[in-house]
mmCIF file of C-alpha atoms and ligand atoms in Angstrom:
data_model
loop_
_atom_site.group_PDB
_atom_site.id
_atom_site.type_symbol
_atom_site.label_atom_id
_atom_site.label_comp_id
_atom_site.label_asym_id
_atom_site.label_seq_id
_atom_site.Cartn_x
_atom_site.Cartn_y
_atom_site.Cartn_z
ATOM 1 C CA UNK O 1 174.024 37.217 -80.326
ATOM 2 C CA UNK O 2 177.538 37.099 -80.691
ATOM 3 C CA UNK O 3 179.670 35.959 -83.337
ATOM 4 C CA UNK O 4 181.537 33.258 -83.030
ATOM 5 C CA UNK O 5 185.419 33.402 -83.985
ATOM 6 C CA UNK O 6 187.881 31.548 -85.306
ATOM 7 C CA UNK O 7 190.401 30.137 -82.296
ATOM 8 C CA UNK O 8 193.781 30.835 -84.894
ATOM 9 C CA UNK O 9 192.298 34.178 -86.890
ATOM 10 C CA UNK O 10 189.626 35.664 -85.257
ATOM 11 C CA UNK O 11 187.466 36.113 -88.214
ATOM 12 C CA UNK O 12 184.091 34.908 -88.113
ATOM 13 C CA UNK O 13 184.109 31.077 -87.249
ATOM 14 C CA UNK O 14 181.302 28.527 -89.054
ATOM 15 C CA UNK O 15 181.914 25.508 -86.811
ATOM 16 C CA UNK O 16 182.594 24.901 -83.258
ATOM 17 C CA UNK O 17 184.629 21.741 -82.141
ATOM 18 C CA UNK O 18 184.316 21.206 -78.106
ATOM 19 C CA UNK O 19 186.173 18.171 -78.452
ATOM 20 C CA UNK O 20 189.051 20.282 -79.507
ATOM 21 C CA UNK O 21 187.985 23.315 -77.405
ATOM 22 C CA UNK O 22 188.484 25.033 -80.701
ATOM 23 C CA UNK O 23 186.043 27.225 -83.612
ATOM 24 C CA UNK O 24 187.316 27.848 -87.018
ATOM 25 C CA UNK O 25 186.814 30.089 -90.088
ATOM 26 C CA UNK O 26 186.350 27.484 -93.076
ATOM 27 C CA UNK O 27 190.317 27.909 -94.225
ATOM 28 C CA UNK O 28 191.497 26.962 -90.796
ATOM 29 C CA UNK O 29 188.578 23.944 -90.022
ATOM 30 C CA UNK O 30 190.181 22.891 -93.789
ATOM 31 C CA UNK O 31 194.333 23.282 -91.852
ATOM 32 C CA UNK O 32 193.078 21.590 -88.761
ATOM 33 C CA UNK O 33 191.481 18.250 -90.595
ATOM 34 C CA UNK O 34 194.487 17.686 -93.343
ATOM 35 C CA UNK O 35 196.506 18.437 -90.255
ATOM 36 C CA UNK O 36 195.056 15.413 -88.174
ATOM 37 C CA UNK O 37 195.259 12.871 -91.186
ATOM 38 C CA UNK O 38 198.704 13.724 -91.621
ATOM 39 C CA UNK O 39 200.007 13.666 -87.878
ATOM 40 C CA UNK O 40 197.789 9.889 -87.637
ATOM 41 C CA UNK O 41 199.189 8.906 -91.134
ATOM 42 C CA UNK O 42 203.312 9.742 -89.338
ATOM 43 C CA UNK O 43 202.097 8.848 -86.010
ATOM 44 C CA UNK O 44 201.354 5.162 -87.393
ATOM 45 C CA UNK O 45 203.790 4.810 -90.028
ATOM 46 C CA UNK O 46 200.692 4.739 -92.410
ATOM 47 C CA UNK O 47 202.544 5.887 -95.943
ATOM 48 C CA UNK O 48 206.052 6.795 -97.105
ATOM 49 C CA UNK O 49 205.858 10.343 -98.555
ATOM 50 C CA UNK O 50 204.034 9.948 -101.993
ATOM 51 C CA UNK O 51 203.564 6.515 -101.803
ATOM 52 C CA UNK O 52 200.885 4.312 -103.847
ATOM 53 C CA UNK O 53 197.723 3.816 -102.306
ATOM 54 C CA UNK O 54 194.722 2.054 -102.945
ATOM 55 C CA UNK O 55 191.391 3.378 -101.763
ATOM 56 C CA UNK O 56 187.877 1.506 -101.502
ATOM 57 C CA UNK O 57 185.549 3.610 -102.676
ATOM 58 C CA UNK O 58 182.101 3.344 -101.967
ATOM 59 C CA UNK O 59 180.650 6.436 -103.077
ATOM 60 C CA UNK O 60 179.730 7.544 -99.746
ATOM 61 C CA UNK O 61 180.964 10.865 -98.312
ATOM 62 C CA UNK O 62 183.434 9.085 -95.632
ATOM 63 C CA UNK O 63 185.396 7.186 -98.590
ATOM 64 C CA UNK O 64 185.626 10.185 -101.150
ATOM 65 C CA UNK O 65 187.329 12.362 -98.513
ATOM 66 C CA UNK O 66 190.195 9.983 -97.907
ATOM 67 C CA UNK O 67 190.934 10.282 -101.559
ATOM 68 C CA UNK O 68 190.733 13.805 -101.278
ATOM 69 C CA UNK O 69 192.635 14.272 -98.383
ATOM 70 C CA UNK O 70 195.340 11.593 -99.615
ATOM 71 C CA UNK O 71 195.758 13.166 -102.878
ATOM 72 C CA UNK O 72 196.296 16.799 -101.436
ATOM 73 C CA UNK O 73 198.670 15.473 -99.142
ATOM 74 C CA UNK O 74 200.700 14.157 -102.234
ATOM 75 C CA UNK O 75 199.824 10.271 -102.414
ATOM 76 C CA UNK O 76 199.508 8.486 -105.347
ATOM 77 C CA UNK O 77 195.905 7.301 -105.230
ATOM 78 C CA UNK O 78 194.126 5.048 -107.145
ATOM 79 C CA UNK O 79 190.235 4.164 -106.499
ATOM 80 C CA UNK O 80 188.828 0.215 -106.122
ATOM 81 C CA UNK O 81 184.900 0.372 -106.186
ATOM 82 C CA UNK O 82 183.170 -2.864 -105.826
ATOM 83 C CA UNK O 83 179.428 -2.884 -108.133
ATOM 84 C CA UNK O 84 177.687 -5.326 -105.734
ATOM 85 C CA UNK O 85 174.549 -5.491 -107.742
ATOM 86 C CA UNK O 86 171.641 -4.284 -105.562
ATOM 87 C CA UNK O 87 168.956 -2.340 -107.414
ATOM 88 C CA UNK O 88 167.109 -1.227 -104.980
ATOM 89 C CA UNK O 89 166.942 2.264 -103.889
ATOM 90 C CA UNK O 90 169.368 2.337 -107.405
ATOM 91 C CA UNK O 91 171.638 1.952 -104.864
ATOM 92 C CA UNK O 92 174.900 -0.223 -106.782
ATOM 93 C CA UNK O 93 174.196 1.836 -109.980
ATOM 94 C CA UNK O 94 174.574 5.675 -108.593
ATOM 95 C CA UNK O 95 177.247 4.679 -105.917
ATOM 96 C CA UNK O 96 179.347 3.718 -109.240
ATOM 97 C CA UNK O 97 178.493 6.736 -110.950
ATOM 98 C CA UNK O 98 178.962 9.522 -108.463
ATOM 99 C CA UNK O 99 182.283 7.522 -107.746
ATOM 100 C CA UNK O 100 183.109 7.206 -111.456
ATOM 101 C CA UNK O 101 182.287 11.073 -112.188
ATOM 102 C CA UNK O 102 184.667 11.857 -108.798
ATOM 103 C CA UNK O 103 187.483 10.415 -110.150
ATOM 104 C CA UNK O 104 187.120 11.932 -113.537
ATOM 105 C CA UNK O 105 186.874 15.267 -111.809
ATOM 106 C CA UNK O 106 190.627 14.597 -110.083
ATOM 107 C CA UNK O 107 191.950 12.582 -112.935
ATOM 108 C CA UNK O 108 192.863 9.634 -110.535
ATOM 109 C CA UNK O 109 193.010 6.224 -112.043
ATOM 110 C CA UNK O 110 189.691 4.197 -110.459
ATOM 111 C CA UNK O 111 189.435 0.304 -110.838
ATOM 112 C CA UNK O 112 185.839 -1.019 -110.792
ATOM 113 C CA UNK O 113 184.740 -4.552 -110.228
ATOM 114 C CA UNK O 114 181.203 -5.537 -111.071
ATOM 115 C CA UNK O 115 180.220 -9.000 -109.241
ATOM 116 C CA UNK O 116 177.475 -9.322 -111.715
ATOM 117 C CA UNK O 117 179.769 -8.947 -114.669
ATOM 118 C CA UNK O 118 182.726 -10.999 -112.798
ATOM 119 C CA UNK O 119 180.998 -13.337 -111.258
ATOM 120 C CA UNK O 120 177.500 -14.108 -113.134
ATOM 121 C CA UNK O 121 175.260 -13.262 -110.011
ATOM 122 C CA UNK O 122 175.082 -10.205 -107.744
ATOM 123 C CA UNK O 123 174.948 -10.131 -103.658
ATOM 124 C CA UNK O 124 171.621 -9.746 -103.305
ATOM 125 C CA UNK O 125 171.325 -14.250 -104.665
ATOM 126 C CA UNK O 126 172.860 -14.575 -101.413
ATOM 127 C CA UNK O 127 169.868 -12.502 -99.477
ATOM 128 C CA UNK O 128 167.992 -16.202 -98.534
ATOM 129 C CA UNK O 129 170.565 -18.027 -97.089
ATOM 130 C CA UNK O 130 172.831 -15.243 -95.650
ATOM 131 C CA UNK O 131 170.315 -13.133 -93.309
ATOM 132 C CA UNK O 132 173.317 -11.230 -92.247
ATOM 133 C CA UNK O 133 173.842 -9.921 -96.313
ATOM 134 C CA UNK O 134 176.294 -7.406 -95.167
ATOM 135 C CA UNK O 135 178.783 -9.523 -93.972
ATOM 136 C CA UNK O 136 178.778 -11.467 -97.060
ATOM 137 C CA UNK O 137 179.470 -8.145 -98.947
ATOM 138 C CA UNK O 138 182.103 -7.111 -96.376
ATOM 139 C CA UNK O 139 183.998 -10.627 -96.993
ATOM 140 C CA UNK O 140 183.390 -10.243 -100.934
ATOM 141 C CA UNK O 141 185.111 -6.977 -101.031
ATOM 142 C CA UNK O 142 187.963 -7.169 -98.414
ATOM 143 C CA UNK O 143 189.027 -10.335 -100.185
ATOM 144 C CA UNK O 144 188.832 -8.646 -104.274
ATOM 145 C CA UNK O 145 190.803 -5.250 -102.082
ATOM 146 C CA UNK O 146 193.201 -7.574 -100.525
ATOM 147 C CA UNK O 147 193.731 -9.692 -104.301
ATOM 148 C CA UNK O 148 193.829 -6.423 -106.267
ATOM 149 C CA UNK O 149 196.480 -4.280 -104.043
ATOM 150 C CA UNK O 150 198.618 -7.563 -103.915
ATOM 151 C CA UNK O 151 198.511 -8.154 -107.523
ATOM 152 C CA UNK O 152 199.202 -4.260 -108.205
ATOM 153 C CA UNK O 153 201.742 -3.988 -105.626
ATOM 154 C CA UNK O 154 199.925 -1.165 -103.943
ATOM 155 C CA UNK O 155 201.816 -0.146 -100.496
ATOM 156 C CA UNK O 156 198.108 -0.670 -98.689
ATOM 157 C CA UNK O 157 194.394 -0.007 -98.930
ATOM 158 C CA UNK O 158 192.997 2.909 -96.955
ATOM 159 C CA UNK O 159 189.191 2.737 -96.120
ATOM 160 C CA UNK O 160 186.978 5.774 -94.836
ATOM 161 C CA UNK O 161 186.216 4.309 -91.551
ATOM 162 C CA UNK O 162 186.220 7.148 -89.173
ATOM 163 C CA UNK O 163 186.585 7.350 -85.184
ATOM 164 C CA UNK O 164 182.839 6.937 -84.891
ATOM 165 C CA UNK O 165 183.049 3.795 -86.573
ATOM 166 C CA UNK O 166 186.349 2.658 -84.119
ATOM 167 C CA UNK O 167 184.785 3.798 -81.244
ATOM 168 C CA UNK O 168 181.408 2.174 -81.683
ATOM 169 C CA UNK O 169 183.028 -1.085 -82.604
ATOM 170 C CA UNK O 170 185.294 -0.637 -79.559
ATOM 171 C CA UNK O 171 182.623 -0.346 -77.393
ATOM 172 C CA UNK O 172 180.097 -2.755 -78.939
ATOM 173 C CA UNK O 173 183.351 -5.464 -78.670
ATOM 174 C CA UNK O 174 184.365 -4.271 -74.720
ATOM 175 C CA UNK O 175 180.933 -5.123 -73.609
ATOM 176 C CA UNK O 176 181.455 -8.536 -75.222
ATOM 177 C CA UNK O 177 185.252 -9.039 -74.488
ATOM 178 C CA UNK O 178 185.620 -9.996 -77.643
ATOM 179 C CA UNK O 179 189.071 -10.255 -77.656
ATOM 180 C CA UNK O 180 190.146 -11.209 -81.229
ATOM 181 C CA UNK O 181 188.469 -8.119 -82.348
ATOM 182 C CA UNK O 182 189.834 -6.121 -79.834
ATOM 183 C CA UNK O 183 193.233 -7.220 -81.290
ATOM 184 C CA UNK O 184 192.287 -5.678 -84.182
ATOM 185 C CA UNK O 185 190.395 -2.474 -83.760
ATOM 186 C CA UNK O 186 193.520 -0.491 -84.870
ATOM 187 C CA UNK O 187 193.940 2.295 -87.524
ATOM 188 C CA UNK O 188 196.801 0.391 -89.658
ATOM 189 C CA UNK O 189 197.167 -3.355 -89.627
ATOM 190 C CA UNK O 190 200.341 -4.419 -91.380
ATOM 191 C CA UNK O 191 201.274 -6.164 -94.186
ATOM 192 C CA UNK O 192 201.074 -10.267 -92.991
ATOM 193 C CA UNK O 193 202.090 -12.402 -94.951
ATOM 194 C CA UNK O 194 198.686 -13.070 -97.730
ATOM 195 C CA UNK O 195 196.912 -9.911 -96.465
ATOM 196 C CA UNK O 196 197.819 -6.471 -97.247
ATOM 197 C CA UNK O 197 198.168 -3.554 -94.790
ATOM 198 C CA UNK O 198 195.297 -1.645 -94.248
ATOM 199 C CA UNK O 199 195.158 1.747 -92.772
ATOM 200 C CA UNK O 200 192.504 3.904 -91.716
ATOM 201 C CA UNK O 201 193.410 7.988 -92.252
ATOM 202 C CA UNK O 202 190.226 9.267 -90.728
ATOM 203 C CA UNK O 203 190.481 7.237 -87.551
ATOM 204 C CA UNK O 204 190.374 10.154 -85.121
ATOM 205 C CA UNK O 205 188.220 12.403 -87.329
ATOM 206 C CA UNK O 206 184.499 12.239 -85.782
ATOM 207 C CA UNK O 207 182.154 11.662 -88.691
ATOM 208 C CA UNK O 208 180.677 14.959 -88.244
ATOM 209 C CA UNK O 209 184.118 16.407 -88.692
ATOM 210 C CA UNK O 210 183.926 14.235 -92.004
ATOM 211 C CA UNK O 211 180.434 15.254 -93.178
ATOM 212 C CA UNK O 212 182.219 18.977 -92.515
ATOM 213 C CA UNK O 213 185.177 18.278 -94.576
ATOM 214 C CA UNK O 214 183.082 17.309 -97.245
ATOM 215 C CA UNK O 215 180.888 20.078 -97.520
ATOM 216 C CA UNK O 216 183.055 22.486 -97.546
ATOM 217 C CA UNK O 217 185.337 20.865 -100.186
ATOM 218 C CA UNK O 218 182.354 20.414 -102.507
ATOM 219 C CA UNK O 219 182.054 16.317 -102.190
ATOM 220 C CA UNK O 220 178.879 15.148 -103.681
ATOM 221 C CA UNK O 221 178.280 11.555 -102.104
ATOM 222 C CA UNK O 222 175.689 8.712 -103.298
ATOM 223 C CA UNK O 223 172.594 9.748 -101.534
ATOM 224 C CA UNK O 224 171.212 6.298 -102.398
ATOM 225 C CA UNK O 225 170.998 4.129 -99.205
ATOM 226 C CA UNK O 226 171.412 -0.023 -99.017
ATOM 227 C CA UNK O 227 168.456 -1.425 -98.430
ATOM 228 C CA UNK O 228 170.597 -3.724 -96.244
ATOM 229 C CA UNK O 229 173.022 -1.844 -94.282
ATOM 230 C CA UNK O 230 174.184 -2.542 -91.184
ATOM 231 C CA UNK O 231 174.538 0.642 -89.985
ATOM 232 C CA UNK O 232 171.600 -0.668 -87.705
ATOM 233 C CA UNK O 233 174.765 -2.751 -86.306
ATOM 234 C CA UNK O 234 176.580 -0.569 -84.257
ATOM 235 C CA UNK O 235 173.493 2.648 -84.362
ATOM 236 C CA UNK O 236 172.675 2.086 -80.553
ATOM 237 C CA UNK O 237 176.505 2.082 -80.060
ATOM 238 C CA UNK O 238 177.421 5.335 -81.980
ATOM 239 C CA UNK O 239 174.196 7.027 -80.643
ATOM 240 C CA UNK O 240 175.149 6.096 -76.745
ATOM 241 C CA UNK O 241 178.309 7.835 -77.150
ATOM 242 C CA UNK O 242 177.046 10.683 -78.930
ATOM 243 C CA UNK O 243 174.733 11.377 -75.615
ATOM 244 C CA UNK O 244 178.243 11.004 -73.738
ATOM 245 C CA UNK O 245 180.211 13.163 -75.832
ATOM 246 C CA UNK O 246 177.621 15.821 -75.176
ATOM 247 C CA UNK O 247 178.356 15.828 -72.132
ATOM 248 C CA UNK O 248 181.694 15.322 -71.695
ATOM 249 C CA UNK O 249 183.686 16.650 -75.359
ATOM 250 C CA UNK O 250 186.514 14.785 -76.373
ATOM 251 C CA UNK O 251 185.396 11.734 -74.603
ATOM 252 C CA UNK O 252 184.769 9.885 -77.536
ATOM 253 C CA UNK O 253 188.656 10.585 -79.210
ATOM 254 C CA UNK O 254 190.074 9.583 -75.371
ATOM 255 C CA UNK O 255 188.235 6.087 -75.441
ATOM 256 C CA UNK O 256 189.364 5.234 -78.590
ATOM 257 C CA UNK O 257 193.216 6.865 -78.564
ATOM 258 C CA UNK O 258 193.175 4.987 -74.367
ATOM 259 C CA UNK O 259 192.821 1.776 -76.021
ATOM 260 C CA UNK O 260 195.340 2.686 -79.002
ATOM 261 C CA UNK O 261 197.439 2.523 -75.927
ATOM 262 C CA UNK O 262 196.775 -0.401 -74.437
ATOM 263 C CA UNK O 263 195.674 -2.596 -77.422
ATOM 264 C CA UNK O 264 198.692 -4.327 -77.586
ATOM 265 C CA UNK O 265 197.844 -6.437 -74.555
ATOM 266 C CA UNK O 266 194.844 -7.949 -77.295
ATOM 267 C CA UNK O 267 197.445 -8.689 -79.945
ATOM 268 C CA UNK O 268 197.981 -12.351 -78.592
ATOM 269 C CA UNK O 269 194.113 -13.031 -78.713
ATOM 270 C CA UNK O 270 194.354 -12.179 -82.247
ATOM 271 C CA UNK O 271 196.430 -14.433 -83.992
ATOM 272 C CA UNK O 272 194.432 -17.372 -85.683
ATOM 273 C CA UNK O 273 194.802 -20.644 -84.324
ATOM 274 C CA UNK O 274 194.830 -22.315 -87.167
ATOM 275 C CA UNK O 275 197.265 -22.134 -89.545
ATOM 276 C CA UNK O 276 196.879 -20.644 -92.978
ATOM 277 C CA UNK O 277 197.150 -22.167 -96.741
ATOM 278 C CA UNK O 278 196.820 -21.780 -100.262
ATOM 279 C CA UNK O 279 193.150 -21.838 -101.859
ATOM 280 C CA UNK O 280 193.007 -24.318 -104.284
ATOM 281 C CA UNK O 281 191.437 -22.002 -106.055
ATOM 282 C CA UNK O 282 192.243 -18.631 -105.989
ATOM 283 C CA UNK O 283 195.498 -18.922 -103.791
ATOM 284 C CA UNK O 284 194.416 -16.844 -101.423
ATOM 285 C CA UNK O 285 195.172 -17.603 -97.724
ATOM 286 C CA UNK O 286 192.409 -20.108 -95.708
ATOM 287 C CA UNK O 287 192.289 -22.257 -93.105
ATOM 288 C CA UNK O 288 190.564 -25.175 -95.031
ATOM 289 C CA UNK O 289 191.136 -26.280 -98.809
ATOM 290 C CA UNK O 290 189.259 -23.380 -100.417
ATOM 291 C CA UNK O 291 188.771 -20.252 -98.910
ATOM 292 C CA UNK O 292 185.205 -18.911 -98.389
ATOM 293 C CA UNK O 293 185.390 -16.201 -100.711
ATOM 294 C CA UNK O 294 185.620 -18.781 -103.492
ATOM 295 C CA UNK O 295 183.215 -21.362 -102.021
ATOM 296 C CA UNK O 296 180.889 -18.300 -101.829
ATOM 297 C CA UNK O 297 181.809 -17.474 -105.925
ATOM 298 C CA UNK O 298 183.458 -20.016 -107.281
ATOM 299 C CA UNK O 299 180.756 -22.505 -106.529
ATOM 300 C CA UNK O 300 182.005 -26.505 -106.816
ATOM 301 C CA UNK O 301 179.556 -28.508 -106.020
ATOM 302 C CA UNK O 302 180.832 -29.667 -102.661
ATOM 303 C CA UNK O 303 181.101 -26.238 -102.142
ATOM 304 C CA UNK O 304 177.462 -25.423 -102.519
ATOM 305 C CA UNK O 305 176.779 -28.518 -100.345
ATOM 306 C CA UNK O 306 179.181 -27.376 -97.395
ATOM 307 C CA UNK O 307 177.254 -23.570 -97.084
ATOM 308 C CA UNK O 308 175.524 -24.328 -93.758
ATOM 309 C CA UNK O 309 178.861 -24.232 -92.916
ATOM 310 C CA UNK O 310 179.897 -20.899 -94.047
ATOM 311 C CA UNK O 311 181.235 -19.264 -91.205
ATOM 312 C CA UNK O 312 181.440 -15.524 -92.589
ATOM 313 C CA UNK O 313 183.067 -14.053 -89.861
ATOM 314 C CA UNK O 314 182.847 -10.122 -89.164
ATOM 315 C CA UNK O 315 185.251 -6.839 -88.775
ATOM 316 C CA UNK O 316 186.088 -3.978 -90.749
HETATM 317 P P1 AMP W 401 180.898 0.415 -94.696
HETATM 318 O O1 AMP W 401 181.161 -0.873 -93.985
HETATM 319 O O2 AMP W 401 179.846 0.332 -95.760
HETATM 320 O O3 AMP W 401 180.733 1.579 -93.754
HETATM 321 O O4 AMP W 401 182.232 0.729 -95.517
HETATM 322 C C1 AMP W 401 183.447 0.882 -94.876
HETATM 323 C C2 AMP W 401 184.523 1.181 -95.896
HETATM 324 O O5 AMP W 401 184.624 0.098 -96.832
HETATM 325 C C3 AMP W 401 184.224 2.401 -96.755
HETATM 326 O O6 AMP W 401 184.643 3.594 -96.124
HETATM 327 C C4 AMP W 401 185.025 2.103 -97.997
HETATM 328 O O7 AMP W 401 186.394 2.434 -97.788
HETATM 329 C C5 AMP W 401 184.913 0.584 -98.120
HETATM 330 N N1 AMP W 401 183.798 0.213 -99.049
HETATM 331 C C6 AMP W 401 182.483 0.111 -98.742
HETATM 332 N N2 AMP W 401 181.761 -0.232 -99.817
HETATM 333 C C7 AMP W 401 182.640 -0.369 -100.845
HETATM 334 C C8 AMP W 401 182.504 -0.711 -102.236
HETATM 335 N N3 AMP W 401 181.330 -0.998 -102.788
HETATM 336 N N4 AMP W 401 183.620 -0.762 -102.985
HETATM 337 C C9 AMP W 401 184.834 -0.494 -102.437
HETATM 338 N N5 AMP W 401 185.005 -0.163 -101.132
HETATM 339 C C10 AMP W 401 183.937 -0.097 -100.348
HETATM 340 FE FE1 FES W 402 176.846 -4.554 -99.271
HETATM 341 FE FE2 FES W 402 174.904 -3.077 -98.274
HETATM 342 S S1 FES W 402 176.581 -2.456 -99.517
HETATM 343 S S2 FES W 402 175.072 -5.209 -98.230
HETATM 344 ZN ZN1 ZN W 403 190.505 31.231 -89.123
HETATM 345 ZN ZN1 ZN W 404 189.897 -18.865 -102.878
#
């Protein structure tokens, strides 16, 4: 059988992209992926050169290479892990570790919040009442990101969601018309007021182009898995276009970078219709009197009364 070779070198190639119609030699797979975070990262105004970034870290491989990638493209990171609590699978206590021993290894500053410690009670003491325990989580740790990147003046918190996460969220939202989401499917949302920007580096980076990167740079991930994930959620999504990208490459990237193009016809459907406020409690913006991160942790009694009511919302 023939070798394979690297599209720029020649040399011997170890991966083959037919999205990109390209194969690469490990030094040039490494060019091509720092390349596409840093043409996304211009292309949406993500960061000023060297700016201050915070990073949720979950200890997963998808998280660890944007503060990889961010750090050797000269960004000031700084790591926010949430400790949610759940001991199953050991799952809360390794994903701290491997992320605490990650950032030791690049000397990066890492922040860690432990509900249980914080809070008195981890996420899983909302397992009965919230069937849908992932969404709780996903409020409880967009709302610390949001408090902690305000507070520290960080220009914006980058997740690891990759364009296998867009793309099956895109979809799984088209076939609904779900048109607040589809207002806000984007790699960078901007700064608004309360909530700080968010940005996405990995956005058109496929997750196996991910798992690749992180390989080959050495990035040892939790292998623990959550006993409640939702990867379940959008599974049927990301597998359907996986079949379709096999047959046509690149398909996935154009259905995602189609609607970058056209998402701005969404925006209206995304605004809230009701207008924002302080939290009596924590500050933080809400429709009502107290926001539902705090009637979720900050329990008042009426709170605890009103939880039917809970409406936890969804996104990324
Ligand atoms: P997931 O919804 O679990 O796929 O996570 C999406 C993104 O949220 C990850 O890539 C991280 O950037 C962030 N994230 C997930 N879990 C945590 C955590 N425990 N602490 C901080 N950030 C997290
Ligand atoms: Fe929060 Fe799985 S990590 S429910
Ligand atoms: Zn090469
Ligand atoms: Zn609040």
């Amino acid at each position: 059988m023939n070798k394979m070779k690297c599209t720029v070198c020649k040399r011997e190639a170890f991966v083959k992209l037919p999205a990109h119609n390209a194969k690469f030699c490990p030094d040039h797979f490494d060019q091509f992926f720092l390349r596409q975070v840093s043409r996304l990262i211009k292309k949406f105004r993500m960061l000023r050169p060297g700016a201050r970034v915070l990073v949720a870290v979950s200890g997963g491989k998808d998280s660890l290479t944007v503060v990889d990638v961010l750090h050797r493209l000269g960004y000031q990171v700084t790591g926010f892990h949430v400790n949610v609590g759940i001991k199953e699978n050991n799952f809360s206590e390794e994903s701290e570790a491997v992320t605490i021993s990650f950032f030791e290894k690049l000397g990066l500053p890492l922040k860690i919040i432990n509900l249980e410690k914080e809070y008195g009670r981890n996420i899983t003491t909302f397992a009965r009442r919230f069937p849908r325990l992932c969404a709780v989580c996903g409020l409880t740790k967009r709302h610390l990101m949001n408090d902690y990147a305000l507070a520290g003046r960080f220009s914006c918190v980058a997740t690891g969601h990759h364009l296998d996460d867009l793309a099956s969220s895109l979809l799984a939202n088209v076939l609904r018309w779900d048109l607040s989401y589809l207002a806000k499917n984007l790699p960078v949302l901007p700064a608004e007021g309360p909530f700080a920007k968010k940005i996405k580096p990995l956005a058109l980076l496929s997750e196996e182009e991910v798992r690749i990167y992180s390989e080959l740079r050495g990035i040892k991930p939790v292998t623990a898995v959550c006993p409640y994930s939702k990867e379940a959620k959008f599974k049927r999504y990301k597998f359907f276009l996986n079949e379709l990208e096999k047959q046509s490459p690149g398909m996935k990237r154009a259905f995602y970078e189609n609607y970058l193009k056209v998402a701005g016809i969404f925006e209206k459907a995304g605004t809230s219709e009701l207008p924002l406020r302080n939290c009596k409690i924590c500050g933080g913006p809400t429709p009502s009197e107290i926001c539902t991160f705090c009637r979720l942790w900050n329990r008042t009694q009426s709170a605890q009364e009103e939880d039917q009511e809970i409406n936890l919302g969804d996104g990324n």
